[in-house]
C-alpha positions as CSV (number, residue, x, y, z in Angstrom):
1,M,-1.0,68.1,-24.6
2,D,1.2,65.4,-23.5
3,F,0.9,64.0,-19.7
4,E,5.0,65.9,-18.7
5,Q,3.5,69.6,-20.2
6,A,-0.3,69.1,-17.9
7,D,2.0,67.9,-15.1
8,A,4.3,70.3,-14.3
9,L,1.3,73.6,-15.7
10,N,-0.6,71.7,-13.0
11,Q,2.1,71.3,-10.3
12,A,3.0,74.8,-10.8
13,I,-0.7,76.2,-10.4
14,R,-0.8,74.5,-7.4
15,L,2.5,75.3,-5.5
16,L,2.1,79.4,-6.4
17,S,-1.5,79.0,-5.3
18,L,-0.3,77.2,-2.2
19,R,2.8,79.5,-1.7
20,H,1.1,82.8,-1.8
21,R,-1.8,81.7,0.2
22,A,1.3,81.5,2.5
23,R,2.3,84.6,1.8
24,A,-0.4,86.4,1.9
25,A,-1.0,84.6,5.2
26,A,2.4,86.2,6.5
27,L,1.4,89.0,5.5
28,L,-1.9,89.9,7.1
29,A,-1.0,88.6,10.4
30,P,-0.1,91.4,11.8
31,L,-3.0,92.9,10.6
32,G,-5.2,90.7,13.6
33,L,-6.2,89.0,9.6
34,H,-6.5,85.6,7.6
35,P,-6.2,85.0,3.7
36,G,-9.7,85.9,2.4
37,Q,-10.9,88.8,5.1
38,E,-8.4,91.0,2.9
39,A,-10.1,90.5,-0.8
40,L,-14.0,91.4,1.6
41,L,-12.1,94.5,2.7
42,L,-10.8,95.5,-0.2
43,E,-14.1,94.8,-2.5
44,L,-15.8,97.4,0.0
45,A,-13.5,99.8,-0.6
46,R,-13.4,99.8,-4.6
47,T,-17.3,99.3,-4.6
48,G,-18.4,100.8,-0.9
49,P,-21.2,98.4,0.5
50,M,-23.2,96.1,-0.9
51,I,-25.5,93.5,0.5
52,Q,-23.6,90.3,1.3
53,A,-24.5,88.4,-1.0
54,Q,-23.7,90.3,-4.1
55,L,-20.5,90.9,-2.0
56,S,-20.3,86.4,-1.9
57,E,-20.5,86.8,-6.0
58,A,-18.1,89.3,-5.8
59,L,-15.1,87.9,-4.4
60,G,-16.2,84.2,-6.1
61,C,-17.1,82.5,-2.9
62,E,-19.8,80.5,-1.0
63,P,-23.0,82.5,1.6
64,P,-21.6,80.7,4.0
65,S,-17.8,82.1,3.9
66,V,-18.8,85.6,4.0
67,T,-21.1,85.4,6.5
68,L,-18.4,84.3,8.2
69,M,-15.4,86.4,7.1
70,T,-18.4,89.3,8.2
71,R,-18.8,88.1,11.8
72,K,-15.6,88.8,12.0
73,L,-14.2,91.4,10.4
74,E,-17.4,93.1,12.8
75,A,-15.9,92.0,15.5
76,S,-13.1,93.7,15.6
77,G,-14.6,96.9,14.0
78,H,-13.4,96.6,10.8
79,I,-17.2,96.3,8.9
80,R,-21.0,96.7,10.1
81,R,-24.2,95.2,8.8
82,Q,-27.2,96.5,8.7
83,P,-30.3,95.0,7.1
84,A,-31.1,96.6,4.1
85,P,-34.1,98.2,3.2
86,S,-35.6,95.9,0.6
87,D,-35.1,92.8,2.3
88,K,-35.0,92.3,5.9
89,R,-33.7,89.0,5.4
90,A,-31.0,90.9,3.8
91,S,-27.6,92.6,4.7
92,I,-25.5,95.3,3.9
93,V,-22.0,95.1,4.3
94,E,-20.6,98.3,4.5
95,L,-16.5,99.6,6.0
96,T,-16.0,101.5,9.2
97,D,-14.2,104.2,9.9
98,S,-11.1,101.2,11.5
99,G,-12.0,99.9,8.4
100,K,-11.8,102.6,6.3
101,A,-7.7,102.9,7.6
102,L,-7.4,99.2,7.5
103,T,-7.4,99.2,3.7
104,K,-4.6,101.5,3.2
105,E,-2.1,99.1,4.5
106,L,-3.9,96.3,2.2
107,R,-2.9,98.2,-0.5
108,R,0.3,98.9,0.7
109,L,0.7,94.6,1.5
110,W,-1.1,93.5,-1.4
111,R,0.9,96.1,-4.2
112,A,4.3,94.7,-2.2
113,L,3.3,91.0,-2.4
114,A,2.1,91.5,-6.4
115,E,5.7,92.7,-6.5
116,E,7.2,90.5,-5.1
117,T,5.4,87.8,-6.4
118,V,6.1,89.2,-10.7
119,T,9.7,89.9,-9.4
120,G,12.1,89.0,-12.4
121,I,9.0,88.9,-15.5
122,P,9.2,90.7,-18.1
123,A,7.8,93.5,-18.7
124,E,5.8,92.8,-21.4
125,T,4.9,89.1,-20.4
126,L,3.4,90.8,-17.2
127,A,1.4,92.5,-18.7
128,E,-0.3,89.5,-20.5
129,L,-0.7,88.3,-17.1
130,P,-3.5,89.4,-15.5
131,G,-5.0,88.4,-18.7
132,I,-3.7,85.0,-18.9
133,L,-4.6,84.3,-15.3
134,K,-8.3,85.5,-15.8
135,T,-8.6,83.2,-18.3
136,M,-7.5,80.5,-16.5
137,T,-9.4,81.6,-13.9
138,G,-12.3,80.8,-15.7
139,N,-11.5,78.0,-17.9
140,V,-11.6,76.0,-14.7
141,D,-15.3,78.0,-12.8
142,T,-17.1,75.3,-10.7
143,R,-20.2,78.1,-11.8
144,R,-20.1,78.0,-15.2
145,P,-21.3,74.8,-17.3
146,R,-19.0,72.4,-18.2
147,H,-17.9,71.5,-22.0
148,P,-18.6,68.4,-22.6
149,H,-15.6,66.3,-23.1
150,D,-14.4,65.3,-25.8
151,G,-13.7,62.0,-24.7
152,R,-10.0,61.6,-25.1
153,D,-8.3,61.4,-22.7
154,G,-5.0,62.7,-23.4
155,E,-2.6,59.0,-24.1
């Protein structure tokens, strides 16, 4: 890949990420949520109660970020945390009735954001897009070992 192609790709990914997050923030603000909190609530709706460390892994977030999110969501009444029976240092996180009701609205907003984001993309491309994006995310996952650099700088 030459520099111009690499630059165009990296810029497109950067701008999509920034604009998607900003649009998500605008949709979440009326619900009193910040980006990232919706992912935590939706994960709990999908999986049921889980240990905070497992939630951190599932979300791909650092544990301190999940701790901060859970504190805020607990203060707003959307989740509750309790000590894990097997390990009193670990916390089990679960949705409250308020959190369960909120996830219904989050699903609607998340679907609307996805539809808005992919407007104009052909159906056959859209069908492949989640797999492509998952591969790209795995390629830049900082939690996995790096491939040895082949020494070329692309010039």
